[in-house]
Amino acid sequence: MIEDNMKTIRNILFIFTACCGFAAATTSCSEDKLDAQSVITVDQHDYTEFDHWLQRNYVAPYNIRFKYRYEDNESDMNYYTVPSRYSDAVVLAHIVKYMCIEAYDEVGGIDFTRAYFPKLIFTIGEWEYRNNGTFILGTAEGGRKILLSGTNYLSQYLHNADDLNEYYLRTIHHEFTHILNQTKDFPAEYQLITGTAYVADKWSEAPLDQGYLQRGFISAYAQHSAKEDFAEMLSLYVCTPGTRWDVWMQQAGTDGARAITAKLDIVKSYMLTTFNIDLDLLRASLQRRQKQVVGGYIDLKNLDY
């Protein structure tokens, strides 16, 4: 079944927020011993080798800040969160740079990335759990920031392409799509394709968590709203090998495949005409880079360059 092949999306939630209000609350951390280098605040004289690497690879070329130390004003006080482990943050920073930032450089040019990629990436160690059985993998805020959660689980998923996509890479491309949509909204005709079938937060409930392909949605979460549908279409398309996508279209049936293909055509046209990004070239770049990372051919801990 396609739902099995796509893993258990029922338990996963991507949330887009235009802005966040931070509540005055006390944050509770787990009892796990934290790395001494993962701290709440830092003085410039205490910069680590990783901080200098980030300056050379994020700040200098892109004016992007990658924050891995815990800051309460960057966190959502509605959730219990913990800082990212230093070692996992190093690996995640390499992955974001190689598989996202540099992939867009390759296809759209560095000026595109400098102009549109969010200027702040903030990581936390734990997922943000909700009371409906789902948890938040990432958020985008106001076109300037992406939050990536679950950093401390990265080592469990690093060498499995499906898991790496499911928990991290799709999140980044999904949230970046939201940011691009804030710059220029996607065409209104997109939401008309399956306009009466969006179900908001009921997407994770039975029977809506099954059979979504046949209803014209690429994932269960795509049923939430048109904006989430659009971001799911783009992120899943570029992160999924063509052979698997073809299987999904077969399983979607005639009507489902027709709706999904119509949506994909709009997504491709939007990216090409608005940002000069060829989605098929981006997909090829990501698939090549993914194989190199999962295969262990890229040093994700090197801080010398």
PDB file of C-alpha atoms in Angstrom:
ATOM      1  CA  MET A   1       0.000   0.000   0.000  1.00  0.00           C
ATOM      2  CA  ILE A   2       1.203   3.506  -0.780  1.00  0.00           C
ATOM      3  CA  GLU A   3       0.520   4.604   2.776  1.00  0.00           C
ATOM      4  CA  ASP A   4       3.025   1.997   3.994  1.00  0.00           C
ATOM      5  CA  ASN A   5       5.592   3.050   1.405  1.00  0.00           C
ATOM      6  CA  MET A   6       5.332   6.661   2.462  1.00  0.00           C
ATOM      7  CA  LYS A   7       5.898   5.645   6.069  1.00  0.00           C
ATOM      8  CA  THR A   8       3.600   6.791   8.806  1.00  0.00           C
ATOM      9  CA  ILE A   9       2.809  10.356   7.830  1.00  0.00           C
ATOM     10  CA  ARG A  10      -0.100  10.237  10.227  1.00  0.00           C
ATOM     11  CA  ASN A  11       2.360  10.833  13.032  1.00  0.00           C
ATOM     12  CA  ILE A  12       4.105  13.727  11.339  1.00  0.00           C
ATOM     13  CA  LEU A  13       3.011  17.313  10.978  1.00  0.00           C
ATOM     14  CA  PHE A  14       4.443  20.206   9.061  1.00  0.00           C
ATOM     15  CA  ILE A  15       3.211  23.553  10.374  1.00  0.00           C
ATOM     16  CA  PHE A  16       3.560  26.912   8.633  1.00  0.00           C
ATOM     17  CA  THR A  17       3.151  30.008  10.748  1.00  0.00           C
ATOM     18  CA  ALA A  18       3.194  33.551   9.439  1.00  0.00           C
ATOM     19  CA  CYS A  19       4.311  34.745  12.868  1.00  0.00           C
ATOM     20  CA  CYS A  20       4.730  33.332  16.345  1.00  0.00           C
ATOM     21  CA  GLY A  21       3.700  34.704  19.716  1.00  0.00           C
ATOM     22  CA  PHE A  22       5.977  33.563  22.500  1.00  0.00           C
ATOM     23  CA  ALA A  23       4.271  32.835  25.823  1.00  0.00           C
ATOM     24  CA  ALA A  24       5.870  33.528  29.161  1.00  0.00           C
ATOM     25  CA  ALA A  25       6.465  30.020  30.364  1.00  0.00           C
ATOM     26  CA  THR A  26       9.191  27.877  31.862  1.00  0.00           C
ATOM     27  CA  THR A  27      10.887  25.463  29.481  1.00  0.00           C
ATOM     28  CA  SER A  28      11.549  21.971  30.764  1.00  0.00           C
ATOM     29  CA  CYS A  29      14.428  19.875  29.460  1.00  0.00           C
ATOM     30  CA  SER A  30      15.018  16.158  29.512  1.00  0.00           C
ATOM     31  CA  GLU A  31      17.364  14.604  32.051  1.00  0.00           C
ATOM     32  CA  ASP A  32      19.852  13.619  29.343  1.00  0.00           C
ATOM     33  CA  LYS A  33      23.258  15.122  29.934  1.00  0.00           C
ATOM     34  CA  LEU A  34      23.816  17.928  27.437  1.00  0.00           C
ATOM     35  CA  ASP A  35      27.020  18.494  25.546  1.00  0.00           C
ATOM     36  CA  ALA A  36      29.081  21.172  27.292  1.00  0.00           C
ATOM     37  CA  GLN A  37      29.321  23.053  23.989  1.00  0.00           C
ATOM     38  CA  SER A  38      25.539  23.283  23.586  1.00  0.00           C
ATOM     39  CA  VAL A  39      24.729  26.191  25.877  1.00  0.00           C
ATOM     40  CA  ILE A  40      22.101  28.849  26.349  1.00  0.00           C
ATOM     41  CA  THR A  41      24.276  31.883  25.649  1.00  0.00           C
ATOM     42  CA  VAL A  42      27.802  32.365  24.398  1.00  0.00           C
ATOM     43  CA  ASP A  43      30.378  35.107  24.551  1.00  0.00           C
ATOM     44  CA  GLN A  44      32.332  35.851  21.403  1.00  0.00           C
ATOM     45  CA  HIS A  45      35.505  34.731  23.146  1.00  0.00           C
ATOM     46  CA  ASP A  46      33.942  31.282  23.645  1.00  0.00           C
ATOM     47  CA  TYR A  47      33.344  30.645  19.960  1.00  0.00           C
ATOM     48  CA  THR A  48      33.954  27.062  18.948  1.00  0.00           C
ATOM     49  CA  GLU A  49      35.507  25.696  15.798  1.00  0.00           C
ATOM     50  CA  PHE A  50      31.966  25.116  14.570  1.00  0.00           C
ATOM     51  CA  ASP A  51      31.080  28.794  15.085  1.00  0.00           C
ATOM     52  CA  HIS A  52      33.992  29.834  12.909  1.00  0.00           C
ATOM     53  CA  TRP A  53      32.969  27.271  10.261  1.00  0.00           C
ATOM     54  CA  LEU A  54      29.447  28.727  10.250  1.00  0.00           C
ATOM     55  CA  GLN A  55      30.885  32.203   9.824  1.00  0.00           C
ATOM     56  CA  ARG A  56      32.835  31.062   6.749  1.00  0.00           C
ATOM     57  CA  ASN A  57      30.135  28.883   5.189  1.00  0.00           C
ATOM     58  CA  TYR A  58      26.846  30.549   6.148  1.00  0.00           C
ATOM     59  CA  VAL A  59      27.342  34.148   7.230  1.00  0.00           C
ATOM     60  CA  ALA A  60      30.045  35.300   4.823  1.00  0.00           C
ATOM     61  CA  PRO A  61      28.606  33.898   1.557  1.00  0.00           C
ATOM     62  CA  TYR A  62      24.854  34.054   2.335  1.00  0.00           C
ATOM     63  CA  ASN A  63      24.316  36.252   5.400  1.00  0.00           C
ATOM     64  CA  ILE A  64      22.506  33.280   6.971  1.00  0.00           C
ATOM     65  CA  ARG A  65      22.729  32.598  10.699  1.00  0.00           C
ATOM     66  CA  PHE A  66      22.591  28.952  11.765  1.00  0.00           C
ATOM     67  CA  LYS A  67      21.715  28.957  15.460  1.00  0.00           C
ATOM     68  CA  TYR A  68      22.287  25.722  17.317  1.00  0.00           C
ATOM     69  CA  ARG A  69      22.548  27.093  20.848  1.00  0.00           C
ATOM     70  CA  TYR A  70      19.275  27.309  22.694  1.00  0.00           C
ATOM     71  CA  GLU A  71      17.629  30.733  22.802  1.00  0.00           C
ATOM     72  CA  ASP A  72      14.254  31.052  24.471  1.00  0.00           C
ATOM     73  CA  ASN A  73      13.206  34.010  22.329  1.00  0.00           C
ATOM     74  CA  GLU A  74      13.610  31.845  19.216  1.00  0.00           C
ATOM     75  CA  SER A  75      11.635  28.953  20.703  1.00  0.00           C
ATOM     76  CA  ASP A  76       7.915  28.309  20.992  1.00  0.00           C
ATOM     77  CA  MET A  77       7.066  28.282  24.688  1.00  0.00           C
ATOM     78  CA  ASN A  78       4.020  26.123  24.009  1.00  0.00           C
ATOM     79  CA  TYR A  79       6.284  23.093  23.693  1.00  0.00           C
ATOM     80  CA  TYR A  80       8.884  21.378  25.856  1.00  0.00           C
ATOM     81  CA  THR A  81      12.139  21.618  23.959  1.00  0.00           C
ATOM     82  CA  VAL A  82      15.833  20.914  24.522  1.00  0.00           C
ATOM     83  CA  PRO A  83      19.004  22.295  22.920  1.00  0.00           C
ATOM     84  CA  SER A  84      20.602  20.617  19.941  1.00  0.00           C
ATOM     85  CA  ARG A  85      23.636  18.472  20.667  1.00  0.00           C
ATOM     86  CA  TYR A  86      26.775  20.043  19.315  1.00  0.00           C
ATOM     87  CA  SER A  87      27.798  16.998  17.265  1.00  0.00           C
ATOM     88  CA  ASP A  88      24.353  16.594  15.674  1.00  0.00           C
ATOM     89  CA  ALA A  89      24.124  20.312  14.916  1.00  0.00           C
ATOM     90  CA  VAL A  90      27.439  20.103  13.037  1.00  0.00           C
ATOM     91  CA  VAL A  91      26.096  17.304  10.840  1.00  0.00           C
ATOM     92  CA  LEU A  92      22.774  19.047  10.238  1.00  0.00           C
ATOM     93  CA  ALA A  93      24.520  22.273   9.226  1.00  0.00           C
ATOM     94  CA  HIS A  94      26.543  20.356   6.637  1.00  0.00           C
ATOM     95  CA  ILE A  95      23.393  18.648   5.321  1.00  0.00           C
ATOM     96  CA  VAL A  96      21.442  21.891   4.988  1.00  0.00           C
ATOM     97  CA  LYS A  97      24.360  23.514   3.196  1.00  0.00           C
ATOM     98  CA  TYR A  98      25.094  20.639   0.822  1.00  0.00           C
ATOM     99  CA  MET A  99      21.618  19.306   0.113  1.00  0.00           C
ATOM    100  CA  CYS A 100      19.592  22.520   0.184  1.00  0.00           C
ATOM    101  CA  ILE A 101      21.536  25.748  -0.093  1.00  0.00           C
ATOM    102  CA  GLU A 102      24.104  24.515  -2.597  1.00  0.00           C
ATOM    103  CA  ALA A 103      21.474  22.607  -4.590  1.00  0.00           C
ATOM    104  CA  TYR A 104      19.623  25.886  -5.143  1.00  0.00           C
ATOM    105  CA  ASP A 105      22.954  27.548  -5.954  1.00  0.00           C
ATOM    106  CA  GLU A 106      23.554  24.911  -8.616  1.00  0.00           C
ATOM    107  CA  VAL A 107      20.159  25.312 -10.284  1.00  0.00           C
ATOM    108  CA  GLY A 108      19.168  28.916  -9.628  1.00  0.00           C
ATOM    109  CA  GLY A 109      22.495  30.608  -9.008  1.00  0.00           C
ATOM    110  CA  ILE A 110      23.898  31.950  -5.775  1.00  0.00           C
ATOM    111  CA  ASP A 111      22.074  35.265  -6.183  1.00  0.00           C
ATOM    112  CA  PHE A 112      18.753  33.404  -5.935  1.00  0.00           C
ATOM    113  CA  THR A 113      19.829  31.686  -2.743  1.00  0.00           C
ATOM    114  CA  ARG A 114      21.156  34.890  -1.220  1.00  0.00           C
ATOM    115  CA  ALA A 115      17.930  36.699  -2.044  1.00  0.00           C
ATOM    116  CA  TYR A 116      15.354  34.134  -0.917  1.00  0.00           C
ATOM    117  CA  PHE A 117      16.769  31.554   1.451  1.00  0.00           C
ATOM    118  CA  PRO A 118      15.806  32.446   5.048  1.00  0.00           C
ATOM    119  CA  LYS A 119      18.393  34.401   6.967  1.00  0.00           C
ATOM    120  CA  LEU A 120      17.944  32.416  10.158  1.00  0.00           C
ATOM    121  CA  ILE A 121      17.935  28.662  10.739  1.00  0.00           C
ATOM    122  CA  PHE A 122      17.271  27.714  14.348  1.00  0.00           C
ATOM    123  CA  THR A 123      17.571  24.148  15.584  1.00  0.00           C
ATOM    124  CA  ILE A 124      16.245  22.373  18.659  1.00  0.00           C
ATOM    125  CA  GLY A 125      17.005  18.881  19.815  1.00  0.00           C
ATOM    126  CA  GLU A 126      13.497  17.497  20.335  1.00  0.00           C
ATOM    127  CA  TRP A 127      10.366  17.327  18.203  1.00  0.00           C
ATOM    128  CA  GLU A 128       7.507  19.652  19.132  1.00  0.00           C
ATOM    129  CA  TYR A 129       4.780  17.233  20.220  1.00  0.00           C
ATOM    130  CA  ARG A 130       1.086  18.062  19.929  1.00  0.00           C
ATOM    131  CA  ASN A 131      -1.778  16.535  21.875  1.00  0.00           C
ATOM    132  CA  ASN A 132      -3.340  14.882  18.804  1.00  0.00           C
ATOM    133  CA  GLY A 133      -0.602  12.296  18.306  1.00  0.00           C
ATOM    134  CA  THR A 134       1.391  14.314  15.760  1.00  0.00           C
ATOM    135  CA  PHE A 135       4.584  16.294  16.115  1.00  0.00           C
ATOM    136  CA  ILE A 136       6.073  19.278  14.351  1.00  0.00           C
ATOM    137  CA  LEU A 137       9.167  18.793  12.216  1.00  0.00           C
ATOM    138  CA  GLY A 138       9.652  22.409  11.260  1.00  0.00           C
ATOM    139  CA  THR A 139       8.115  25.834  10.852  1.00  0.00           C
ATOM    140  CA  ALA A 140       8.682  28.892   8.692  1.00  0.00           C
ATOM    141  CA  GLU A 141       8.120  32.362  10.058  1.00  0.00           C
ATOM    142  CA  GLY A 142       7.647  35.602   8.230  1.00  0.00           C
ATOM    143  CA  GLY A 143       9.911  34.690   5.326  1.00  0.00           C
ATOM    144  CA  ARG A 144      13.041  35.017   7.443  1.00  0.00           C
ATOM    145  CA  LYS A 145      13.349  31.967   9.672  1.00  0.00           C
ATOM    146  CA  ILE A 146      13.130  28.188   9.529  1.00  0.00           C
ATOM    147  CA  LEU A 147      12.922  26.137  12.714  1.00  0.00           C
ATOM    148  CA  LEU A 148      14.243  22.575  12.451  1.00  0.00           C
ATOM    149  CA  SER A 149      13.359  20.271  15.323  1.00  0.00           C
ATOM    150  CA  GLY A 150      14.500  16.771  16.266  1.00  0.00           C
ATOM    151  CA  THR A 151      18.178  17.500  15.633  1.00  0.00           C
ATOM    152  CA  ASN A 152      19.246  15.044  18.329  1.00  0.00           C
ATOM    153  CA  TYR A 153      17.703  12.133  16.393  1.00  0.00           C
ATOM    154  CA  LEU A 154      19.661  12.820  13.224  1.00  0.00           C
ATOM    155  CA  SER A 155      22.219  10.037  13.680  1.00  0.00           C
ATOM    156  CA  GLN A 156      19.420   7.444  13.646  1.00  0.00           C
ATOM    157  CA  TYR A 157      18.275   8.463  10.170  1.00  0.00           C
ATOM    158  CA  LEU A 158      21.425   9.659   8.469  1.00  0.00           C
ATOM    159  CA  HIS A 159      22.109   6.589   6.318  1.00  0.00           C
ATOM    160  CA  ASN A 160      18.540   5.847   5.247  1.00  0.00           C
ATOM    161  CA  ALA A 161      17.375   8.046   2.377  1.00  0.00           C
ATOM    162  CA  ASP A 162      13.673   7.647   3.147  1.00  0.00           C
ATOM    163  CA  ASP A 163      14.109   8.579   6.807  1.00  0.00           C
ATOM    164  CA  LEU A 164      16.453  11.457   6.052  1.00  0.00           C
ATOM    165  CA  ASN A 165      13.902  12.870   3.623  1.00  0.00           C
ATOM    166  CA  GLU A 166      10.946  12.212   5.899  1.00  0.00           C
ATOM    167  CA  TYR A 167      12.288  13.902   8.987  1.00  0.00           C
ATOM    168  CA  TYR A 168      14.649  16.597   7.715  1.00  0.00           C
ATOM    169  CA  LEU A 169      15.073  17.296   3.993  1.00  0.00           C
ATOM    170  CA  ARG A 170      11.402  17.456   3.076  1.00  0.00           C
ATOM    171  CA  THR A 171      10.895  19.775   6.027  1.00  0.00           C
ATOM    172  CA  ILE A 172      13.473  22.228   4.724  1.00  0.00           C
ATOM    173  CA  HIS A 173      12.157  22.257   1.155  1.00  0.00           C
ATOM    174  CA  HIS A 174       8.565  22.381   2.383  1.00  0.00           C
ATOM    175  CA  GLU A 175       9.212  25.373   4.623  1.00  0.00           C
ATOM    176  CA  PHE A 176      11.328  27.136   1.998  1.00  0.00           C
ATOM    177  CA  THR A 177       8.383  26.789  -0.389  1.00  0.00           C
ATOM    178  CA  HIS A 178       6.212  28.654   2.122  1.00  0.00           C
ATOM    179  CA  ILE A 179       8.796  31.428   2.209  1.00  0.00           C
ATOM    180  CA  LEU A 180       8.827  31.669  -1.598  1.00  0.00           C
ATOM    181  CA  ASN A 181       5.011  31.795  -1.557  1.00  0.00           C
ATOM    182  CA  GLN A 182       5.203  34.783   0.785  1.00  0.00           C
ATOM    183  CA  THR A 183       7.339  36.578  -1.782  1.00  0.00           C
ATOM    184  CA  LYS A 184       4.864  35.815  -4.564  1.00  0.00           C
ATOM    185  CA  ASP A 185       1.722  33.798  -3.968  1.00  0.00           C
ATOM    186  CA  PHE A 186       1.050  30.739  -6.100  1.00  0.00           C
ATOM    187  CA  PRO A 187      -1.733  30.895  -8.745  1.00  0.00           C
ATOM    188  CA  ALA A 188      -5.280  30.833  -7.381  1.00  0.00           C
ATOM    189  CA  GLU A 189      -6.312  28.071  -9.808  1.00  0.00           C
ATOM    190  CA  TYR A 190      -4.166  25.626  -7.854  1.00  0.00           C
ATOM    191  CA  GLN A 191      -6.646  25.355  -4.998  1.00  0.00           C
ATOM    192  CA  LEU A 192      -9.545  24.838  -7.409  1.00  0.00           C
ATOM    193  CA  ILE A 193      -8.255  21.440  -8.548  1.00  0.00           C
ATOM    194  CA  THR A 194      -9.313  19.742  -5.287  1.00  0.00           C
ATOM    195  CA  GLY A 195     -10.844  22.790  -3.654  1.00  0.00           C
ATOM    196  CA  THR A 196     -13.702  21.077  -1.823  1.00  0.00           C
ATOM    197  CA  ALA A 197     -11.556  18.263  -0.444  1.00  0.00           C
ATOM    198  CA  TYR A 198      -9.327  20.146   2.010  1.00  0.00           C
ATOM    199  CA  VAL A 199     -10.045  19.062   5.590  1.00  0.00           C
ATOM    200  CA  ALA A 200      -7.770  21.202   7.814  1.00  0.00           C
ATOM    201  CA  ASP A 201      -6.599  19.390  10.961  1.00  0.00           C
ATOM    202  CA  LYS A 202      -8.677  16.280  10.246  1.00  0.00           C
ATOM    203  CA  TRP A 203      -6.065  15.095   7.728  1.00  0.00           C
ATOM    204  CA  SER A 204      -4.465  12.733  10.282  1.00  0.00           C
ATOM    205  CA  GLU A 205      -7.739  11.079  11.301  1.00  0.00           C
ATOM    206  CA  ALA A 206      -9.240   7.923   9.812  1.00  0.00           C
ATOM    207  CA  PRO A 207     -10.375   7.476   7.116  1.00  0.00           C
ATOM    208  CA  LEU A 208      -8.684  10.605   5.711  1.00  0.00           C
ATOM    209  CA  ASP A 209      -5.223   9.285   6.548  1.00  0.00           C
ATOM    210  CA  GLN A 210      -5.704   6.622   3.872  1.00  0.00           C
ATOM    211  CA  GLY A 211      -6.507   6.798   0.155  1.00  0.00           C
ATOM    212  CA  TYR A 212      -5.296  10.367  -0.285  1.00  0.00           C
ATOM    213  CA  LEU A 213      -3.572   9.612  -3.599  1.00  0.00           C
ATOM    214  CA  GLN A 214      -6.849   8.506  -5.121  1.00  0.00           C
ATOM    215  CA  ARG A 215      -8.391  11.802  -3.956  1.00  0.00           C
ATOM    216  CA  GLY A 216      -5.683  13.819  -5.720  1.00  0.00           C
ATOM    217  CA  PHE A 217      -3.276  14.541  -2.852  1.00  0.00           C
ATOM    218  CA  ILE A 218       0.377  13.581  -2.752  1.00  0.00           C
ATOM    219  CA  SER A 219       0.361  13.055   1.023  1.00  0.00           C
ATOM    220  CA  ALA A 220      -2.107  12.896   3.863  1.00  0.00           C
ATOM    221  CA  TYR A 221      -0.950  16.278   5.133  1.00  0.00           C
ATOM    222  CA  ALA A 222      -1.498  17.848   1.708  1.00  0.00           C
ATOM    223  CA  GLN A 223      -5.219  17.603   2.487  1.00  0.00           C
ATOM    224  CA  HIS A 224      -4.848  20.263   5.202  1.00  0.00           C
ATOM    225  CA  SER A 225      -5.058  23.334   2.933  1.00  0.00           C
ATOM    226  CA  ALA A 226      -4.016  24.612  -0.471  1.00  0.00           C
ATOM    227  CA  LYS A 227      -0.826  26.223   0.856  1.00  0.00           C
ATOM    228  CA  GLU A 228       0.264  22.993   2.569  1.00  0.00           C
ATOM    229  CA  ASP A 229      -0.725  21.013  -0.521  1.00  0.00           C
ATOM    230  CA  PHE A 230       1.495  23.241  -2.683  1.00  0.00           C
ATOM    231  CA  ALA A 231       4.473  22.917  -0.336  1.00  0.00           C
ATOM    232  CA  GLU A 232       3.997  19.142  -0.092  1.00  0.00           C
ATOM    233  CA  MET A 233       3.883  18.828  -3.882  1.00  0.00           C
ATOM    234  CA  LEU A 234       7.166  20.655  -4.334  1.00  0.00           C
ATOM    235  CA  SER A 235       9.052  19.074  -1.450  1.00  0.00           C
ATOM    236  CA  LEU A 236       7.913  15.530  -2.185  1.00  0.00           C
ATOM    237  CA  TYR A 237       8.585  15.858  -5.902  1.00  0.00           C
ATOM    238  CA  VAL A 238      12.187  17.002  -5.539  1.00  0.00           C
ATOM    239  CA  CYS A 239      12.966  14.547  -2.721  1.00  0.00           C
ATOM    240  CA  THR A 240      11.418  11.476  -4.384  1.00  0.00           C
ATOM    241  CA  PRO A 241      13.063   9.328  -7.089  1.00  0.00           C
ATOM    242  CA  GLY A 242      11.201   9.264 -10.387  1.00  0.00           C
ATOM    243  CA  THR A 243      10.573   5.529 -10.250  1.00  0.00           C
ATOM    244  CA  ARG A 244       8.731   5.832  -6.940  1.00  0.00           C
ATOM    245  CA  TRP A 245       6.754   8.830  -8.147  1.00  0.00           C
ATOM    246  CA  ASP A 246       5.594   6.778 -11.141  1.00  0.00           C
ATOM    247  CA  VAL A 247       4.391   4.030  -8.814  1.00  0.00           C
ATOM    248  CA  TRP A 248       2.442   6.565  -6.789  1.00  0.00           C
ATOM    249  CA  MET A 249       0.737   7.840  -9.938  1.00  0.00           C
ATOM    250  CA  GLN A 250      -0.269   4.316 -10.870  1.00  0.00           C
ATOM    251  CA  GLN A 251      -1.709   3.744  -7.422  1.00  0.00           C
ATOM    252  CA  ALA A 252      -3.544   7.082  -7.551  1.00  0.00           C
ATOM    253  CA  GLY A 253      -5.706   5.850 -10.393  1.00  0.00           C
ATOM    254  CA  THR A 254      -6.865   7.911 -13.350  1.00  0.00           C
ATOM    255  CA  ASP A 255      -8.667  10.661 -11.461  1.00  0.00           C
ATOM    256  CA  GLY A 256      -6.133  10.984  -8.644  1.00  0.00           C
ATOM    257  CA  ALA A 257      -3.150  11.013 -10.999  1.00  0.00           C
ATOM    258  CA  ARG A 258      -4.832  13.603 -13.202  1.00  0.00           C
ATOM    259  CA  ALA A 259      -5.361  15.937 -10.247  1.00  0.00           C
ATOM    260  CA  ILE A 260      -1.840  15.471  -8.898  1.00  0.00           C
ATOM    261  CA  THR A 261      -0.287  16.006 -12.335  1.00  0.00           C
ATOM    262  CA  ALA A 262      -2.319  19.176 -12.844  1.00  0.00           C
ATOM    263  CA  LYS A 263      -1.060  20.482  -9.503  1.00  0.00           C
ATOM    264  CA  LEU A 264       2.524  19.552 -10.311  1.00  0.00           C
ATOM    265  CA  ASP A 265       2.332  21.391 -13.632  1.00  0.00           C
ATOM    266  CA  ILE A 266       1.322  24.573 -11.780  1.00  0.00           C
ATOM    267  CA  VAL A 267       4.117  24.124  -9.222  1.00  0.00           C
ATOM    268  CA  LYS A 268       6.704  23.663 -11.977  1.00  0.00           C
ATOM    269  CA  SER A 269       5.433  26.651 -13.937  1.00  0.00           C
ATOM    270  CA  TYR A 270       5.353  28.833 -10.827  1.00  0.00           C
ATOM    271  CA  MET A 271       8.952  28.010  -9.904  1.00  0.00           C
ATOM    272  CA  LEU A 272      10.235  28.498 -13.459  1.00  0.00           C
ATOM    273  CA  THR A 273       8.408  31.704 -14.353  1.00  0.00           C
ATOM    274  CA  THR A 274       8.692  33.361 -10.936  1.00  0.00           C
ATOM    275  CA  PHE A 275      12.150  32.277  -9.764  1.00  0.00           C
ATOM    276  CA  ASN A 276      13.782  30.710 -12.849  1.00  0.00           C
ATOM    277  CA  ILE A 277      14.094  27.385 -11.028  1.00  0.00           C
ATOM    278  CA  ASP A 278      13.676  24.284 -13.175  1.00  0.00           C
ATOM    279  CA  LEU A 279      12.162  21.789 -10.733  1.00  0.00           C
ATOM    280  CA  ASP A 280      13.412  18.778 -12.677  1.00  0.00           C
ATOM    281  CA  LEU A 281      16.975  20.067 -12.577  1.00  0.00           C
ATOM    282  CA  LEU A 282      16.607  20.748  -8.856  1.00  0.00           C
ATOM    283  CA  ARG A 283      15.283  17.232  -8.356  1.00  0.00           C
ATOM    284  CA  ALA A 284      18.239  15.721 -10.237  1.00  0.00           C
ATOM    285  CA  SER A 285      20.676  17.735  -8.135  1.00  0.00           C
ATOM    286  CA  LEU A 286      19.010  16.686  -4.886  1.00  0.00           C
ATOM    287  CA  GLN A 287      18.857  13.016  -5.844  1.00  0.00           C
ATOM    288  CA  ARG A 288      22.567  13.026  -6.724  1.00  0.00           C
ATOM    289  CA  ARG A 289      23.507  14.791  -3.508  1.00  0.00           C
ATOM    290  CA  GLN A 290      21.283  12.511  -1.450  1.00  0.00           C
ATOM    291  CA  LYS A 291      23.046   9.397  -2.736  1.00  0.00           C
ATOM    292  CA  GLN A 292      26.412  10.912  -1.874  1.00  0.00           C
ATOM    293  CA  VAL A 293      25.361  11.768   1.676  1.00  0.00           C
ATOM    294  CA  VAL A 294      23.600   8.494   2.433  1.00  0.00           C
ATOM    295  CA  GLY A 295      26.466   6.560   0.886  1.00  0.00           C
ATOM    296  CA  GLY A 296      28.933   8.227   3.249  1.00  0.00           C
ATOM    297  CA  TYR A 297      30.887   9.987   0.500  1.00  0.00           C
ATOM    298  CA  ILE A 298      30.510  13.447   2.029  1.00  0.00           C
ATOM    299  CA  ASP A 299      32.351  14.369   5.213  1.00  0.00           C
ATOM    300  CA  LEU A 300      29.621  15.897   7.367  1.00  0.00           C
ATOM    301  CA  LYS A 301      31.918  16.690  10.292  1.00  0.00           C
ATOM    302  CA  ASN A 302      34.794  18.474   8.594  1.00  0.00           C
ATOM    303  CA  LEU A 303      35.217  21.994   9.997  1.00  0.00           C
ATOM    304  CA  ASP A 304      38.502  22.804   8.266  1.00  0.00           C
ATOM    305  CA  TYR A 305      37.187  24.634   5.199  1.00  0.00           C
TER     306      TYR A 305
END
